[in-house]
């Protein structure tokens, strides 16, 4: 007869397996949906690749559509947190600092990052209701971050707040869309750590020098110096 302690231990072990299986399914689904598209992947293929039972998909997600919803939620949660952390960290910083920060960031997430890029590329290239909904949620993550930066006085008041999040989207979506062509022309992926850091240095110089609130103070100082030059 099973003892109470053994029963509890077995339940805990089952729960751990289910949690691990759920996480594996989300990551496997992200990879397979990115590579082949949602419609081309079957539930049996997903379960086999994740080494779980078909029943576990129904248990945790209800359906393949439910699994995709969880993949989307996982992607947006991870990328939104990274975006806010990144923009907050680089606000008003030098382009050299930005490059080093992005290099360390991509190294930290090196295992998952290619999957995120591939899934995002698939999402924005498909023209369907899911793609549109996914992008709107992604855009909102940019808008929320730029709104927070604006509220804290880190954005130049003269900047068009409607277009600002779109400009960030245009710049930061570029590598995801054009990376195959970038690699063909330059011989290296834009997501190779050094190239990615270099891209962010360039993007930072391009964007932040024009929108950062610190530029106001610098411009005012320059104007004052022109009006009232200091005698050396």
mmCIF file of C-alpha atoms in Angstrom, residues 22-218:
data_model
loop_
_atom_site.group_PDB
_atom_site.id
_atom_site.type_symbol
_atom_site.label_atom_id
_atom_site.label_comp_id
_atom_site.label_asym_id
_atom_site.label_seq_id
_atom_site.Cartn_x
_atom_site.Cartn_y
_atom_site.Cartn_z
ATOM 1 C CA UNK A 22 4.468 22.527 -20.786
ATOM 2 C CA UNK A 23 7.552 24.723 -21.100
ATOM 3 C CA UNK A 24 9.087 22.353 -23.649
ATOM 4 C CA UNK A 25 5.910 22.377 -25.703
ATOM 5 C CA UNK A 26 5.868 26.178 -25.845
ATOM 6 C CA UNK A 27 9.486 26.373 -27.029
ATOM 7 C CA UNK A 28 9.119 23.471 -29.478
ATOM 8 C CA UNK A 29 5.918 24.986 -30.876
ATOM 9 C CA UNK A 30 7.611 28.362 -31.326
ATOM 10 C CA UNK A 31 10.400 26.710 -33.325
ATOM 11 C CA UNK A 32 8.128 24.517 -35.453
ATOM 12 C CA UNK A 33 5.565 27.243 -36.137
ATOM 13 C CA UNK A 34 8.416 29.561 -37.153
ATOM 14 C CA UNK A 35 9.979 27.029 -39.503
ATOM 15 C CA UNK A 36 6.862 25.592 -41.149
ATOM 16 C CA UNK A 37 3.912 27.792 -40.280
ATOM 17 C CA UNK A 38 1.056 27.076 -37.910
ATOM 18 C CA UNK A 39 -1.172 25.198 -40.358
ATOM 19 C CA UNK A 40 1.588 22.824 -41.482
ATOM 20 C CA UNK A 41 2.392 21.486 -38.007
ATOM 21 C CA UNK A 42 0.261 18.737 -36.462
ATOM 22 C CA UNK A 43 -0.433 18.103 -32.790
ATOM 23 C CA UNK A 44 1.215 14.679 -33.061
ATOM 24 C CA UNK A 45 4.378 16.215 -34.509
ATOM 25 C CA UNK A 46 4.473 18.748 -31.697
ATOM 26 C CA UNK A 47 4.044 16.113 -29.005
ATOM 27 C CA UNK A 48 6.679 13.856 -30.578
ATOM 28 C CA UNK A 49 9.214 16.677 -30.869
ATOM 29 C CA UNK A 50 8.596 17.796 -27.276
ATOM 30 C CA UNK A 51 8.600 14.183 -26.057
ATOM 31 C CA UNK A 52 5.205 14.486 -24.377
ATOM 32 C CA UNK A 53 1.826 12.851 -24.907
ATOM 33 C CA UNK A 54 -0.807 14.329 -27.198
ATOM 34 C CA UNK A 55 -3.083 14.442 -24.181
ATOM 35 C CA UNK A 56 -0.737 16.868 -22.430
ATOM 36 C CA UNK A 57 -1.367 19.463 -25.145
ATOM 37 C CA UNK A 58 -5.100 19.210 -24.603
ATOM 38 C CA UNK A 59 -4.614 19.209 -20.820
ATOM 39 C CA UNK A 60 -2.519 22.388 -20.736
ATOM 40 C CA UNK A 61 -3.704 24.309 -23.806
ATOM 41 C CA UNK A 62 -7.005 22.816 -24.928
ATOM 42 C CA UNK A 63 -6.009 22.795 -28.602
ATOM 43 C CA UNK A 64 -3.254 23.710 -31.046
ATOM 44 C CA UNK A 65 -4.758 27.205 -31.233
ATOM 45 C CA UNK A 66 -4.556 27.440 -27.457
ATOM 46 C CA UNK A 67 -0.915 26.403 -27.625
ATOM 47 C CA UNK A 68 -0.188 29.147 -30.155
ATOM 48 C CA UNK A 69 -1.849 31.673 -27.843
ATOM 49 C CA UNK A 70 0.558 30.606 -25.103
ATOM 50 C CA UNK A 71 3.520 30.821 -27.484
ATOM 51 C CA UNK A 72 2.462 34.373 -28.346
ATOM 52 C CA UNK A 73 2.083 35.262 -24.674
ATOM 53 C CA UNK A 74 5.525 33.827 -23.882
ATOM 54 C CA UNK A 75 7.141 35.666 -26.791
ATOM 55 C CA UNK A 76 5.523 39.002 -25.947
ATOM 56 C CA UNK A 77 6.274 38.693 -22.233
ATOM 57 C CA UNK A 78 9.960 37.970 -22.846
ATOM 58 C CA UNK A 79 10.489 40.534 -25.586
ATOM 59 C CA UNK A 80 8.475 43.277 -23.853
ATOM 60 C CA UNK A 81 10.489 42.854 -20.665
ATOM 61 C CA UNK A 82 13.726 42.888 -22.669
ATOM 62 C CA UNK A 83 12.587 45.951 -24.635
ATOM 63 C CA UNK A 84 11.692 47.954 -21.542
ATOM 64 C CA UNK A 85 14.911 46.936 -19.816
ATOM 65 C CA UNK A 86 16.949 47.812 -22.889
ATOM 66 C CA UNK A 87 15.369 51.194 -23.673
ATOM 67 C CA UNK A 88 15.408 52.214 -20.020
ATOM 68 C CA UNK A 89 19.047 51.201 -19.686
ATOM 69 C CA UNK A 90 20.233 53.000 -22.828
ATOM 70 C CA UNK A 91 18.142 56.156 -22.486
ATOM 71 C CA UNK A 92 20.541 59.056 -22.698
ATOM 72 C CA UNK A 93 23.593 56.777 -22.811
ATOM 73 C CA UNK A 94 26.403 56.879 -25.339
ATOM 74 C CA UNK A 95 26.283 54.707 -28.457
ATOM 75 C CA UNK A 96 29.336 52.808 -27.158
ATOM 76 C CA UNK A 97 27.450 51.903 -23.976
ATOM 77 C CA UNK A 98 24.481 50.765 -26.060
ATOM 78 C CA UNK A 99 26.677 48.475 -28.158
ATOM 79 C CA UNK A 100 28.208 46.821 -25.122
ATOM 80 C CA UNK A 101 24.816 46.464 -23.458
ATOM 81 C CA UNK A 102 23.264 44.793 -26.505
ATOM 82 C CA UNK A 103 26.238 42.458 -26.924
ATOM 83 C CA UNK A 104 25.874 41.243 -23.357
ATOM 84 C CA UNK A 105 22.085 40.972 -23.774
ATOM 85 C CA UNK A 106 22.238 38.786 -26.867
ATOM 86 C CA UNK A 107 24.883 36.576 -25.252
ATOM 87 C CA UNK A 108 22.605 36.114 -22.248
ATOM 88 C CA UNK A 109 19.713 34.991 -24.440
ATOM 89 C CA UNK A 110 21.804 33.299 -27.127
ATOM 90 C CA UNK A 111 19.998 29.954 -26.911
ATOM 91 C CA UNK A 112 16.463 31.339 -27.290
ATOM 92 C CA UNK A 113 17.170 34.399 -29.402
ATOM 93 C CA UNK A 114 17.238 32.701 -32.852
ATOM 94 C CA UNK A 115 13.848 31.155 -32.097
ATOM 95 C CA UNK A 116 12.403 34.540 -31.146
ATOM 96 C CA UNK A 117 13.703 36.107 -34.357
ATOM 97 C CA UNK A 118 12.402 33.289 -36.564
ATOM 98 C CA UNK A 119 8.976 33.309 -34.906
ATOM 99 C CA UNK A 120 8.689 37.060 -35.193
ATOM 100 C CA UNK A 121 9.713 37.002 -38.852
ATOM 101 C CA UNK A 122 7.052 34.399 -39.568
ATOM 102 C CA UNK A 123 4.444 36.437 -37.684
ATOM 103 C CA UNK A 124 4.995 39.700 -39.516
ATOM 104 C CA UNK A 125 5.293 38.086 -42.953
ATOM 105 C CA UNK A 126 1.994 36.201 -42.759
ATOM 106 C CA UNK A 127 -1.088 38.157 -43.788
ATOM 107 C CA UNK A 128 -3.936 36.885 -41.649
ATOM 108 C CA UNK A 129 -5.956 37.791 -38.570
ATOM 109 C CA UNK A 130 -3.458 36.160 -36.212
ATOM 110 C CA UNK A 131 -0.548 38.084 -37.741
ATOM 111 C CA UNK A 132 -2.408 41.387 -37.407
ATOM 112 C CA UNK A 133 -3.376 40.734 -33.787
ATOM 113 C CA UNK A 134 0.153 39.624 -32.925
ATOM 114 C CA UNK A 135 1.723 42.738 -34.406
ATOM 115 C CA UNK A 136 -0.725 45.065 -32.639
ATOM 116 C CA UNK A 137 0.292 43.549 -29.308
ATOM 117 C CA UNK A 138 3.973 43.891 -30.235
ATOM 118 C CA UNK A 139 3.503 47.526 -31.270
ATOM 119 C CA UNK A 140 1.745 48.245 -27.976
ATOM 120 C CA UNK A 141 4.814 47.027 -26.095
ATOM 121 C CA UNK A 142 6.867 49.727 -27.858
ATOM 122 C CA UNK A 143 4.199 52.348 -27.192
ATOM 123 C CA UNK A 144 3.975 51.549 -23.486
ATOM 124 C CA UNK A 145 7.745 51.791 -23.078
ATOM 125 C CA UNK A 146 8.052 55.090 -24.962
ATOM 126 C CA UNK A 147 5.107 56.457 -22.954
ATOM 127 C CA UNK A 148 6.929 55.621 -19.715
ATOM 128 C CA UNK A 149 10.114 57.257 -20.950
ATOM 129 C CA UNK A 150 8.109 60.328 -21.919
ATOM 130 C CA UNK A 151 6.400 60.563 -18.522
ATOM 131 C CA UNK A 152 9.778 60.474 -16.786
ATOM 132 C CA UNK A 153 11.067 63.322 -18.946
ATOM 133 C CA UNK A 154 13.493 61.277 -21.043
ATOM 134 C CA UNK A 155 11.897 62.166 -24.382
ATOM 135 C CA UNK A 156 12.251 65.553 -26.069
ATOM 136 C CA UNK A 157 8.840 67.336 -25.832
ATOM 137 C CA UNK A 158 9.129 68.287 -29.507
ATOM 138 C CA UNK A 159 9.102 64.660 -30.646
ATOM 139 C CA UNK A 160 5.917 63.405 -32.324
ATOM 140 C CA UNK A 161 4.612 60.887 -29.781
ATOM 141 C CA UNK A 162 2.344 59.166 -32.294
ATOM 142 C CA UNK A 163 5.169 58.313 -34.649
ATOM 143 C CA UNK A 164 7.865 57.629 -32.085
ATOM 144 C CA UNK A 165 6.876 54.009 -31.303
ATOM 145 C CA UNK A 166 6.456 53.391 -35.024
ATOM 146 C CA UNK A 167 9.949 54.706 -35.702
ATOM 147 C CA UNK A 168 11.308 52.305 -33.108
ATOM 148 C CA UNK A 169 9.353 49.504 -34.766
ATOM 149 C CA UNK A 170 10.739 50.393 -38.192
ATOM 150 C CA UNK A 171 14.309 50.449 -36.970
ATOM 151 C CA UNK A 172 14.213 47.396 -34.754
ATOM 152 C CA UNK A 173 12.137 45.275 -37.151
ATOM 153 C CA UNK A 174 14.648 45.873 -39.909
ATOM 154 C CA UNK A 175 17.081 43.083 -39.013
ATOM 155 C CA UNK A 176 14.245 40.560 -38.518
ATOM 156 C CA UNK A 177 12.889 41.265 -42.003
ATOM 157 C CA UNK A 178 16.115 41.823 -43.914
ATOM 158 C CA UNK A 179 18.564 39.515 -42.139
ATOM 159 C CA UNK A 180 18.697 36.917 -44.958
ATOM 160 C CA UNK A 181 19.647 39.694 -47.397
ATOM 161 C CA UNK A 182 22.004 41.355 -44.918
ATOM 162 C CA UNK A 183 23.827 38.053 -44.485
ATOM 163 C CA UNK A 184 23.980 37.593 -48.263
ATOM 164 C CA UNK A 185 25.473 41.049 -48.804
ATOM 165 C CA UNK A 186 27.724 41.352 -45.739
ATOM 166 C CA UNK A 187 28.534 37.687 -45.262
ATOM 167 C CA UNK A 188 27.388 37.680 -41.640
ATOM 168 C CA UNK A 189 24.037 37.683 -39.863
ATOM 169 C CA UNK A 190 22.904 40.943 -38.322
ATOM 170 C CA UNK A 191 22.227 38.890 -35.177
ATOM 171 C CA UNK A 192 25.820 37.798 -34.748
ATOM 172 C CA UNK A 193 26.656 39.400 -31.355
ATOM 173 C CA UNK A 194 29.231 41.881 -32.623
ATOM 174 C CA UNK A 195 27.112 42.877 -35.619
ATOM 175 C CA UNK A 196 24.016 43.187 -33.438
ATOM 176 C CA UNK A 197 25.882 45.451 -31.030
ATOM 177 C CA UNK A 198 27.140 47.501 -33.974
ATOM 178 C CA UNK A 199 23.600 47.800 -35.331
ATOM 179 C CA UNK A 200 22.348 49.097 -31.988
ATOM 180 C CA UNK A 201 25.147 51.646 -31.742
ATOM 181 C CA UNK A 202 24.114 52.969 -35.155
ATOM 182 C CA UNK A 203 20.387 52.862 -34.366
ATOM 183 C CA UNK A 204 20.965 54.590 -31.046
ATOM 184 C CA UNK A 205 22.948 57.389 -32.645
ATOM 185 C CA UNK A 206 20.273 57.758 -35.307
ATOM 186 C CA UNK A 207 17.258 57.734 -32.982
ATOM 187 C CA UNK A 208 18.315 58.909 -29.574
ATOM 188 C CA UNK A 209 20.362 61.890 -30.637
ATOM 189 C CA UNK A 210 17.164 63.247 -32.153
ATOM 190 C CA UNK A 211 14.654 62.399 -29.438
ATOM 191 C CA UNK A 212 16.559 62.353 -26.173
ATOM 192 C CA UNK A 213 15.588 65.104 -23.758
ATOM 193 C CA UNK A 214 19.272 65.659 -23.001
ATOM 194 C CA UNK A 215 19.689 66.982 -26.517
ATOM 195 C CA UNK A 216 17.530 69.961 -25.531
ATOM 196 C CA UNK A 217 19.921 70.937 -22.798
ATOM 197 C CA UNK A 218 22.881 70.439 -25.086
#
